[in-house]
């Protein structure tokens, strides 16, 4: 039997698909997916987490089961939607966990809203923070520039979402087989309209504005942050930690997810939750036990 609870939450012009597991009275953990994925990227992690917390995932605006007019793609605007969702769900003491683009949103959220208890950011560079300039200059990250072109990515990818997305799973996962055929098809279906593709590509088109906003929003911030990367994710972790600390974050810890590449929540879900639960155990002693 499906142990997940699904519902739609309407916020102005957006209708968000929200999925929950675990005790509704437990400490809330809100999961944000990245590109090219949907809430299902967190399904296995949530299965592990449900014994300890109220696990909540959402399709980002315009993707999958979340319909209506999405915001402009800036992570600050998306963080505002997530904050309003947290209010609608009456969440307090929330831990926000973001992977890939979801991690960029989590960073914008922790900068904008002091009610955030703690954050986990996974497998992503934050626009405007070190080592952003080096990452975007790397030709290996060619898709950042491609996705930022107006209209062209939609035209070329439409009807070929599965083939295009498969390229990234096959190149960036430590073991591509861990991203199952079922998951790949579900993620492709979540973007199988021009509007959904545009919603996803808008996240990339907003990077210059994100970088400006993040670079301008610095100063001491005590919100605890765990930065997670897959064990096989390319690049040294230290410059990312330096970037957070240079921006003013005073409580930054880090860990690697064993066996995982870029898509750690799907590649190594048990180990991903173990790392998050270890972080949460500072405040929720029962987490992970």
PDB file of C-alpha atoms in Angstrom:
ATOM      1  CA  UNK A   1       0.000   0.000   0.000  1.00  0.00           C
ATOM      2  CA  UNK A   2       1.204   3.527  -0.821  1.00  0.00           C
ATOM      3  CA  UNK A   3       2.128   5.143   2.512  1.00  0.00           C
ATOM      4  CA  UNK A   4       2.420   8.606   0.962  1.00  0.00           C
ATOM      5  CA  UNK A   5      -0.281  11.208   1.404  1.00  0.00           C
ATOM      6  CA  UNK A   6      -0.908  13.384  -1.655  1.00  0.00           C
ATOM      7  CA  UNK A   7      -2.764  16.682  -1.838  1.00  0.00           C
ATOM      8  CA  UNK A   8      -2.942  19.910  -3.788  1.00  0.00           C
ATOM      9  CA  UNK A   9      -2.298  23.204  -2.003  1.00  0.00           C
ATOM     10  CA  UNK A  10      -3.466  26.354  -3.749  1.00  0.00           C
ATOM     11  CA  UNK A  11      -1.436  29.537  -3.310  1.00  0.00           C
ATOM     12  CA  UNK A  12      -2.778  32.402  -5.420  1.00  0.00           C
ATOM     13  CA  UNK A  13      -2.196  31.376  -9.057  1.00  0.00           C
ATOM     14  CA  UNK A  14      -0.203  28.240  -8.203  1.00  0.00           C
ATOM     15  CA  UNK A  15      -1.581  24.820  -7.312  1.00  0.00           C
ATOM     16  CA  UNK A  16       1.198  22.814  -5.652  1.00  0.00           C
ATOM     17  CA  UNK A  17       1.409  19.031  -5.478  1.00  0.00           C
ATOM     18  CA  UNK A  18       2.484  18.138  -1.936  1.00  0.00           C
ATOM     19  CA  UNK A  19       3.386  14.651  -0.723  1.00  0.00           C
ATOM     20  CA  UNK A  20       3.844  13.610   2.904  1.00  0.00           C
ATOM     21  CA  UNK A  21       4.971  10.578   4.890  1.00  0.00           C
ATOM     22  CA  UNK A  22       5.439   9.964   8.587  1.00  0.00           C
ATOM     23  CA  UNK A  23       3.760  11.290  11.719  1.00  0.00           C
ATOM     24  CA  UNK A  24       2.075  14.686  11.055  1.00  0.00           C
ATOM     25  CA  UNK A  25       2.982  15.706  14.612  1.00  0.00           C
ATOM     26  CA  UNK A  26       6.700  14.945  14.181  1.00  0.00           C
ATOM     27  CA  UNK A  27       9.419  17.464  13.355  1.00  0.00           C
ATOM     28  CA  UNK A  28       8.880  18.670   9.754  1.00  0.00           C
ATOM     29  CA  UNK A  29      11.473  18.199   7.024  1.00  0.00           C
ATOM     30  CA  UNK A  30      10.609  19.766   3.670  1.00  0.00           C
ATOM     31  CA  UNK A  31      12.387  18.361   0.601  1.00  0.00           C
ATOM     32  CA  UNK A  32      12.985  20.343  -2.622  1.00  0.00           C
ATOM     33  CA  UNK A  33      14.012  18.560  -5.811  1.00  0.00           C
ATOM     34  CA  UNK A  34      16.317  19.771  -8.558  1.00  0.00           C
ATOM     35  CA  UNK A  35      16.475  19.576 -12.348  1.00  0.00           C
ATOM     36  CA  UNK A  36      15.504  17.410 -14.227  1.00  0.00           C
ATOM     37  CA  UNK A  37      13.509  15.752 -11.481  1.00  0.00           C
ATOM     38  CA  UNK A  38      10.287  16.004  -9.505  1.00  0.00           C
ATOM     39  CA  UNK A  39       9.206  15.118  -5.967  1.00  0.00           C
ATOM     40  CA  UNK A  40       9.794  11.430  -6.722  1.00  0.00           C
ATOM     41  CA  UNK A  41      13.537  11.976  -6.427  1.00  0.00           C
ATOM     42  CA  UNK A  42      12.921  12.038  -2.660  1.00  0.00           C
ATOM     43  CA  UNK A  43      10.579   9.047  -2.436  1.00  0.00           C
ATOM     44  CA  UNK A  44      13.147   6.528  -1.165  1.00  0.00           C
ATOM     45  CA  UNK A  45      14.698   9.041   1.247  1.00  0.00           C
ATOM     46  CA  UNK A  46      11.248   9.848   2.616  1.00  0.00           C
ATOM     47  CA  UNK A  47      10.586   6.150   3.176  1.00  0.00           C
ATOM     48  CA  UNK A  48      13.603   6.056   5.492  1.00  0.00           C
ATOM     49  CA  UNK A  49      12.792   9.417   7.067  1.00  0.00           C
ATOM     50  CA  UNK A  50       9.146   8.634   7.840  1.00  0.00           C
ATOM     51  CA  UNK A  51      10.067   6.698  10.973  1.00  0.00           C
ATOM     52  CA  UNK A  52      11.647   9.820  12.472  1.00  0.00           C
ATOM     53  CA  UNK A  53      10.086  12.968  11.019  1.00  0.00           C
ATOM     54  CA  UNK A  54       7.183  14.449   9.111  1.00  0.00           C
ATOM     55  CA  UNK A  55       8.653  14.169   5.619  1.00  0.00           C
ATOM     56  CA  UNK A  56       7.205  16.534   3.016  1.00  0.00           C
ATOM     57  CA  UNK A  57       8.095  16.909  -0.654  1.00  0.00           C
ATOM     58  CA  UNK A  58       6.692  19.196  -3.300  1.00  0.00           C
ATOM     59  CA  UNK A  59       6.779  19.445  -7.062  1.00  0.00           C
ATOM     60  CA  UNK A  60       8.342  22.838  -7.750  1.00  0.00           C
ATOM     61  CA  UNK A  61       5.970  25.358  -9.372  1.00  0.00           C
ATOM     62  CA  UNK A  62       5.067  24.479 -12.939  1.00  0.00           C
ATOM     63  CA  UNK A  63       6.543  20.960 -12.805  1.00  0.00           C
ATOM     64  CA  UNK A  64       4.798  17.610 -12.433  1.00  0.00           C
ATOM     65  CA  UNK A  65       1.602  17.900 -10.432  1.00  0.00           C
ATOM     66  CA  UNK A  66       2.170  21.575  -9.573  1.00  0.00           C
ATOM     67  CA  UNK A  67       0.243  23.699 -12.008  1.00  0.00           C
ATOM     68  CA  UNK A  68      -0.560  27.338 -12.587  1.00  0.00           C
ATOM     69  CA  UNK A  69       1.691  30.275 -13.309  1.00  0.00           C
ATOM     70  CA  UNK A  70       5.175  29.664 -11.843  1.00  0.00           C
ATOM     71  CA  UNK A  71       7.312  32.577 -10.598  1.00  0.00           C
ATOM     72  CA  UNK A  72      10.061  34.106 -12.708  1.00  0.00           C
ATOM     73  CA  UNK A  73      12.669  31.445 -11.938  1.00  0.00           C
ATOM     74  CA  UNK A  74      14.661  33.479  -9.439  1.00  0.00           C
ATOM     75  CA  UNK A  75      15.433  31.450  -6.362  1.00  0.00           C
ATOM     76  CA  UNK A  76      14.239  34.288  -4.166  1.00  0.00           C
ATOM     77  CA  UNK A  77      10.780  34.130  -5.804  1.00  0.00           C
ATOM     78  CA  UNK A  78      10.705  30.342  -5.510  1.00  0.00           C
ATOM     79  CA  UNK A  79      11.764  30.587  -1.865  1.00  0.00           C
ATOM     80  CA  UNK A  80       8.836  32.925  -1.302  1.00  0.00           C
ATOM     81  CA  UNK A  81       6.470  30.257  -2.669  1.00  0.00           C
ATOM     82  CA  UNK A  82       8.054  27.626  -0.425  1.00  0.00           C
ATOM     83  CA  UNK A  83       7.764  29.948   2.574  1.00  0.00           C
ATOM     84  CA  UNK A  84       4.096  30.519   1.870  1.00  0.00           C
ATOM     85  CA  UNK A  85       3.612  26.762   1.523  1.00  0.00           C
ATOM     86  CA  UNK A  86       5.278  26.227   4.913  1.00  0.00           C
ATOM     87  CA  UNK A  87       2.857  28.743   6.385  1.00  0.00           C
ATOM     88  CA  UNK A  88      -0.142  27.076   4.732  1.00  0.00           C
ATOM     89  CA  UNK A  89       0.975  23.717   6.158  1.00  0.00           C
ATOM     90  CA  UNK A  90       1.497  25.361   9.570  1.00  0.00           C
ATOM     91  CA  UNK A  91       5.080  24.131   9.800  1.00  0.00           C
ATOM     92  CA  UNK A  92       7.269  25.324  12.657  1.00  0.00           C
ATOM     93  CA  UNK A  93      10.894  24.491  13.310  1.00  0.00           C
ATOM     94  CA  UNK A  94      11.191  23.278   9.725  1.00  0.00           C
ATOM     95  CA  UNK A  95      14.336  21.784   8.221  1.00  0.00           C
ATOM     96  CA  UNK A  96      14.623  22.597   4.519  1.00  0.00           C
ATOM     97  CA  UNK A  97      16.501  20.091   2.363  1.00  0.00           C
ATOM     98  CA  UNK A  98      17.302  21.072  -1.224  1.00  0.00           C
ATOM     99  CA  UNK A  99      19.095  19.119  -3.923  1.00  0.00           C
ATOM    100  CA  UNK A 100      20.563  20.753  -7.043  1.00  0.00           C
ATOM    101  CA  UNK A 101      18.309  23.747  -7.918  1.00  0.00           C
ATOM    102  CA  UNK A 102      16.353  22.921  -4.774  1.00  0.00           C
ATOM    103  CA  UNK A 103      19.553  23.671  -2.847  1.00  0.00           C
ATOM    104  CA  UNK A 104      19.763  27.099  -4.475  1.00  0.00           C
ATOM    105  CA  UNK A 105      16.185  27.728  -3.328  1.00  0.00           C
ATOM    106  CA  UNK A 106      17.054  26.533   0.175  1.00  0.00           C
ATOM    107  CA  UNK A 107      19.918  29.038   0.306  1.00  0.00           C
ATOM    108  CA  UNK A 108      17.651  31.894  -0.804  1.00  0.00           C
ATOM    109  CA  UNK A 109      15.130  30.810   1.828  1.00  0.00           C
ATOM    110  CA  UNK A 110      17.616  30.738   4.705  1.00  0.00           C
ATOM    111  CA  UNK A 111      18.811  34.218   3.725  1.00  0.00           C
ATOM    112  CA  UNK A 112      15.290  35.641   3.521  1.00  0.00           C
ATOM    113  CA  UNK A 113      13.402  33.986   6.377  1.00  0.00           C
ATOM    114  CA  UNK A 114      14.671  33.830   9.957  1.00  0.00           C
ATOM    115  CA  UNK A 115      11.967  31.282  10.868  1.00  0.00           C
ATOM    116  CA  UNK A 116      13.955  28.520   9.137  1.00  0.00           C
ATOM    117  CA  UNK A 117      15.374  26.212  11.796  1.00  0.00           C
ATOM    118  CA  UNK A 118      18.119  24.658   9.664  1.00  0.00           C
ATOM    119  CA  UNK A 119      18.989  23.768   6.084  1.00  0.00           C
ATOM    120  CA  UNK A 120      20.625  20.984   4.094  1.00  0.00           C
ATOM    121  CA  UNK A 121      22.005  21.844   0.648  1.00  0.00           C
ATOM    122  CA  UNK A 122      23.104  19.045  -1.650  1.00  0.00           C
ATOM    123  CA  UNK A 123      25.245  18.698  -4.766  1.00  0.00           C
ATOM    124  CA  UNK A 124      25.063  22.262  -6.032  1.00  0.00           C
ATOM    125  CA  UNK A 125      26.981  25.510  -6.308  1.00  0.00           C
ATOM    126  CA  UNK A 126      25.193  28.656  -5.129  1.00  0.00           C
ATOM    127  CA  UNK A 127      25.037  31.516  -7.665  1.00  0.00           C
ATOM    128  CA  UNK A 128      27.236  34.381  -6.536  1.00  0.00           C
ATOM    129  CA  UNK A 129      29.119  32.363  -3.913  1.00  0.00           C
ATOM    130  CA  UNK A 130      32.502  30.739  -4.393  1.00  0.00           C
ATOM    131  CA  UNK A 131      33.190  28.745  -6.543  1.00  0.00           C
ATOM    132  CA  UNK A 132      30.372  30.018  -8.803  1.00  0.00           C
ATOM    133  CA  UNK A 133      32.604  31.839 -11.315  1.00  0.00           C
ATOM    134  CA  UNK A 134      34.796  28.780 -11.813  1.00  0.00           C
ATOM    135  CA  UNK A 135      31.850  26.426 -12.176  1.00  0.00           C
ATOM    136  CA  UNK A 136      30.031  28.448 -14.837  1.00  0.00           C
ATOM    137  CA  UNK A 137      33.303  28.906 -16.770  1.00  0.00           C
ATOM    138  CA  UNK A 138      33.830  25.139 -16.928  1.00  0.00           C
ATOM    139  CA  UNK A 139      32.896  23.788 -20.390  1.00  0.00           C
ATOM    140  CA  UNK A 140      31.810  20.555 -18.699  1.00  0.00           C
ATOM    141  CA  UNK A 141      28.838  22.574 -17.377  1.00  0.00           C
ATOM    142  CA  UNK A 142      27.730  23.470 -20.928  1.00  0.00           C
ATOM    143  CA  UNK A 143      24.040  22.984 -20.194  1.00  0.00           C
ATOM    144  CA  UNK A 144      23.903  26.052 -17.921  1.00  0.00           C
ATOM    145  CA  UNK A 145      24.420  28.268 -20.988  1.00  0.00           C
ATOM    146  CA  UNK A 146      22.210  26.176 -23.265  1.00  0.00           C
ATOM    147  CA  UNK A 147      19.265  26.236 -20.863  1.00  0.00           C
ATOM    148  CA  UNK A 148      19.573  30.010 -20.509  1.00  0.00           C
ATOM    149  CA  UNK A 149      18.834  30.584 -24.212  1.00  0.00           C
ATOM    150  CA  UNK A 150      15.268  31.753 -24.716  1.00  0.00           C
ATOM    151  CA  UNK A 151      12.894  29.231 -26.364  1.00  0.00           C
ATOM    152  CA  UNK A 152      15.542  27.110 -28.090  1.00  0.00           C
ATOM    153  CA  UNK A 153      15.904  24.430 -25.393  1.00  0.00           C
ATOM    154  CA  UNK A 154      12.133  23.941 -25.276  1.00  0.00           C
ATOM    155  CA  UNK A 155      12.017  23.520 -29.046  1.00  0.00           C
ATOM    156  CA  UNK A 156      14.834  20.982 -29.156  1.00  0.00           C
ATOM    157  CA  UNK A 157      13.962  18.990 -26.028  1.00  0.00           C
ATOM    158  CA  UNK A 158      10.159  18.810 -26.446  1.00  0.00           C
ATOM    159  CA  UNK A 159       9.201  15.258 -27.271  1.00  0.00           C
ATOM    160  CA  UNK A 160      12.683  14.036 -26.332  1.00  0.00           C
ATOM    161  CA  UNK A 161      12.616  14.717 -22.586  1.00  0.00           C
ATOM    162  CA  UNK A 162      13.474  11.133 -21.672  1.00  0.00           C
ATOM    163  CA  UNK A 163      16.483  10.927 -24.029  1.00  0.00           C
ATOM    164  CA  UNK A 164      17.793  14.330 -22.982  1.00  0.00           C
ATOM    165  CA  UNK A 165      17.422  13.726 -19.257  1.00  0.00           C
ATOM    166  CA  UNK A 166      18.962  10.262 -19.571  1.00  0.00           C
ATOM    167  CA  UNK A 167      22.193  11.876 -20.719  1.00  0.00           C
ATOM    168  CA  UNK A 168      22.588  13.649 -17.378  1.00  0.00           C
ATOM    169  CA  UNK A 169      21.711  10.585 -15.291  1.00  0.00           C
ATOM    170  CA  UNK A 170      24.175   8.485 -17.275  1.00  0.00           C
ATOM    171  CA  UNK A 171      27.006  11.028 -17.035  1.00  0.00           C
ATOM    172  CA  UNK A 172      26.536  12.362 -13.502  1.00  0.00           C
ATOM    173  CA  UNK A 173      25.437   9.308 -11.501  1.00  0.00           C
ATOM    174  CA  UNK A 174      28.160   7.077 -10.077  1.00  0.00           C
ATOM    175  CA  UNK A 175      26.052   4.083 -11.113  1.00  0.00           C
ATOM    176  CA  UNK A 176      23.429   5.097 -13.711  1.00  0.00           C
ATOM    177  CA  UNK A 177      21.433   1.932 -12.966  1.00  0.00           C
ATOM    178  CA  UNK A 178      20.442   3.406  -9.592  1.00  0.00           C
ATOM    179  CA  UNK A 179      18.239   5.897 -11.461  1.00  0.00           C
ATOM    180  CA  UNK A 180      15.626   3.333 -12.418  1.00  0.00           C
ATOM    181  CA  UNK A 181      13.668   3.188 -15.642  1.00  0.00           C
ATOM    182  CA  UNK A 182      10.514   3.953 -13.658  1.00  0.00           C
ATOM    183  CA  UNK A 183      12.096   7.057 -12.102  1.00  0.00           C
ATOM    184  CA  UNK A 184      13.485   8.267 -15.417  1.00  0.00           C
ATOM    185  CA  UNK A 185      10.092   7.961 -17.072  1.00  0.00           C
ATOM    186  CA  UNK A 186       8.350   9.716 -14.184  1.00  0.00           C
ATOM    187  CA  UNK A 187      10.777  12.639 -14.244  1.00  0.00           C
ATOM    188  CA  UNK A 188      10.421  12.979 -18.017  1.00  0.00           C
ATOM    189  CA  UNK A 189       6.634  12.966 -17.660  1.00  0.00           C
ATOM    190  CA  UNK A 190       6.877  15.772 -15.082  1.00  0.00           C
ATOM    191  CA  UNK A 191       8.358  18.040 -17.786  1.00  0.00           C
ATOM    192  CA  UNK A 192       6.357  16.704 -20.741  1.00  0.00           C
ATOM    193  CA  UNK A 193       4.774  20.009 -21.700  1.00  0.00           C
ATOM    194  CA  UNK A 194       6.269  23.188 -23.062  1.00  0.00           C
ATOM    195  CA  UNK A 195       5.100  25.072 -19.965  1.00  0.00           C
ATOM    196  CA  UNK A 196       6.867  22.614 -17.651  1.00  0.00           C
ATOM    197  CA  UNK A 197      10.055  22.728 -19.720  1.00  0.00           C
ATOM    198  CA  UNK A 198       9.963  26.522 -19.602  1.00  0.00           C
ATOM    199  CA  UNK A 199       9.470  26.425 -15.824  1.00  0.00           C
ATOM    200  CA  UNK A 200      12.589  24.260 -15.474  1.00  0.00           C
ATOM    201  CA  UNK A 201      14.729  26.222 -17.920  1.00  0.00           C
ATOM    202  CA  UNK A 202      13.652  29.477 -16.240  1.00  0.00           C
ATOM    203  CA  UNK A 203      15.634  28.375 -13.187  1.00  0.00           C
ATOM    204  CA  UNK A 204      18.781  28.601 -15.332  1.00  0.00           C
ATOM    205  CA  UNK A 205      17.750  31.830 -17.048  1.00  0.00           C
ATOM    206  CA  UNK A 206      17.522  33.467 -13.629  1.00  0.00           C
ATOM    207  CA  UNK A 207      21.080  32.573 -12.572  1.00  0.00           C
ATOM    208  CA  UNK A 208      22.532  36.046 -13.285  1.00  0.00           C
ATOM    209  CA  UNK A 209      19.887  37.672 -11.075  1.00  0.00           C
ATOM    210  CA  UNK A 210      20.368  34.986  -8.421  1.00  0.00           C
ATOM    211  CA  UNK A 211      24.103  35.651  -8.397  1.00  0.00           C
ATOM    212  CA  UNK A 212      23.580  39.395  -7.997  1.00  0.00           C
ATOM    213  CA  UNK A 213      21.082  38.926  -5.163  1.00  0.00           C
ATOM    214  CA  UNK A 214      23.224  36.391  -3.310  1.00  0.00           C
ATOM    215  CA  UNK A 215      26.410  38.440  -3.672  1.00  0.00           C
ATOM    216  CA  UNK A 216      24.587  41.456  -2.281  1.00  0.00           C
ATOM    217  CA  UNK A 217      23.055  39.529   0.628  1.00  0.00           C
ATOM    218  CA  UNK A 218      25.943  38.729   2.926  1.00  0.00           C
ATOM    219  CA  UNK A 219      26.612  39.069   6.611  1.00  0.00           C
ATOM    220  CA  UNK A 220      26.568  36.917   9.746  1.00  0.00           C
ATOM    221  CA  UNK A 221      23.907  34.202   9.728  1.00  0.00           C
ATOM    222  CA  UNK A 222      23.629  31.567  12.436  1.00  0.00           C
ATOM    223  CA  UNK A 223      21.136  29.239  10.731  1.00  0.00           C
ATOM    224  CA  UNK A 224      22.801  25.800  10.828  1.00  0.00           C
ATOM    225  CA  UNK A 225      23.690  24.444   7.401  1.00  0.00           C
ATOM    226  CA  UNK A 226      24.750  20.963   6.334  1.00  0.00           C
ATOM    227  CA  UNK A 227      26.384  20.827   2.912  1.00  0.00           C
ATOM    228  CA  UNK A 228      26.231  17.361   1.344  1.00  0.00           C
ATOM    229  CA  UNK A 229      27.903  16.038  -1.797  1.00  0.00           C
ATOM    230  CA  UNK A 230      27.916  12.595  -3.326  1.00  0.00           C
ATOM    231  CA  UNK A 231      31.158  10.734  -2.747  1.00  0.00           C
ATOM    232  CA  UNK A 232      31.775  10.618  -6.499  1.00  0.00           C
ATOM    233  CA  UNK A 233      30.540  14.131  -7.296  1.00  0.00           C
ATOM    234  CA  UNK A 234      33.244  16.003  -9.195  1.00  0.00           C
ATOM    235  CA  UNK A 235      35.151  18.796  -7.513  1.00  0.00           C
ATOM    236  CA  UNK A 236      36.725  19.501  -4.152  1.00  0.00           C
ATOM    237  CA  UNK A 237      34.273  20.340  -1.379  1.00  0.00           C
ATOM    238  CA  UNK A 238      36.424  22.938   0.374  1.00  0.00           C
ATOM    239  CA  UNK A 239      35.756  25.880  -2.026  1.00  0.00           C
ATOM    240  CA  UNK A 240      32.011  25.434  -1.468  1.00  0.00           C
ATOM    241  CA  UNK A 241      32.440  25.559   2.294  1.00  0.00           C
ATOM    242  CA  UNK A 242      34.672  28.622   1.906  1.00  0.00           C
ATOM    243  CA  UNK A 243      31.930  30.280  -0.131  1.00  0.00           C
ATOM    244  CA  UNK A 244      29.300  29.744   2.559  1.00  0.00           C
ATOM    245  CA  UNK A 245      31.580  30.995   5.310  1.00  0.00           C
ATOM    246  CA  UNK A 246      32.715  34.020   3.308  1.00  0.00           C
ATOM    247  CA  UNK A 247      29.041  34.937   2.859  1.00  0.00           C
ATOM    248  CA  UNK A 248      28.674  34.985   6.648  1.00  0.00           C
ATOM    249  CA  UNK A 249      27.285  31.571   7.598  1.00  0.00           C
ATOM    250  CA  UNK A 250      28.700  30.733  10.999  1.00  0.00           C
ATOM    251  CA  UNK A 251      27.417  27.165  11.518  1.00  0.00           C
ATOM    252  CA  UNK A 252      28.417  25.088   8.466  1.00  0.00           C
ATOM    253  CA  UNK A 253      29.065  21.361   8.560  1.00  0.00           C
ATOM    254  CA  UNK A 254      29.615  18.965   5.692  1.00  0.00           C
ATOM    255  CA  UNK A 255      29.552  15.309   4.715  1.00  0.00           C
ATOM    256  CA  UNK A 256      29.870  12.996   1.726  1.00  0.00           C
ATOM    257  CA  UNK A 257      27.172  10.515   0.691  1.00  0.00           C
ATOM    258  CA  UNK A 258      28.847   7.140   0.111  1.00  0.00           C
ATOM    259  CA  UNK A 259      28.399   5.505  -3.259  1.00  0.00           C
ATOM    260  CA  UNK A 260      26.682   8.481  -4.881  1.00  0.00           C
ATOM    261  CA  UNK A 261      27.434  10.861  -7.693  1.00  0.00           C
ATOM    262  CA  UNK A 262      25.330  13.950  -8.378  1.00  0.00           C
ATOM    263  CA  UNK A 263      21.905  12.378  -7.795  1.00  0.00           C
ATOM    264  CA  UNK A 264      22.575  11.254  -4.234  1.00  0.00           C
ATOM    265  CA  UNK A 265      18.940  11.097  -3.022  1.00  0.00           C
ATOM    266  CA  UNK A 266      18.151   8.460  -5.645  1.00  0.00           C
ATOM    267  CA  UNK A 267      21.558   6.795  -5.879  1.00  0.00           C
ATOM    268  CA  UNK A 268      22.089   6.297  -2.128  1.00  0.00           C
ATOM    269  CA  UNK A 269      18.821   7.119  -0.322  1.00  0.00           C
ATOM    270  CA  UNK A 270      19.591   5.304   2.932  1.00  0.00           C
ATOM    271  CA  UNK A 271      23.007   6.939   3.207  1.00  0.00           C
ATOM    272  CA  UNK A 272      21.519  10.318   2.287  1.00  0.00           C
ATOM    273  CA  UNK A 273      18.989  10.069   5.088  1.00  0.00           C
ATOM    274  CA  UNK A 274      21.655   8.793   7.492  1.00  0.00           C
ATOM    275  CA  UNK A 275      23.716  11.932   6.861  1.00  0.00           C
ATOM    276  CA  UNK A 276      20.702  14.216   7.272  1.00  0.00           C
ATOM    277  CA  UNK A 277      19.524  12.367  10.381  1.00  0.00           C
ATOM    278  CA  UNK A 278      22.977  12.704  11.920  1.00  0.00           C
ATOM    279  CA  UNK A 279      22.775  16.453  11.371  1.00  0.00           C
ATOM    280  CA  UNK A 280      19.252  16.608  12.837  1.00  0.00           C
ATOM    281  CA  UNK A 281      20.284  14.605  15.901  1.00  0.00           C
ATOM    282  CA  UNK A 282      21.774  17.808  17.329  1.00  0.00           C
ATOM    283  CA  UNK A 283      18.194  19.002  17.859  1.00  0.00           C
ATOM    284  CA  UNK A 284      16.096  15.827  17.461  1.00  0.00           C
ATOM    285  CA  UNK A 285      17.934  13.100  19.408  1.00  0.00           C
ATOM    286  CA  UNK A 286      15.714  10.315  18.028  1.00  0.00           C
ATOM    287  CA  UNK A 287      16.450  11.027  14.385  1.00  0.00           C
ATOM    288  CA  UNK A 288      17.999   8.096  12.580  1.00  0.00           C
ATOM    289  CA  UNK A 289      17.321   5.601  15.378  1.00  0.00           C
TER     290      UNK A 289
END
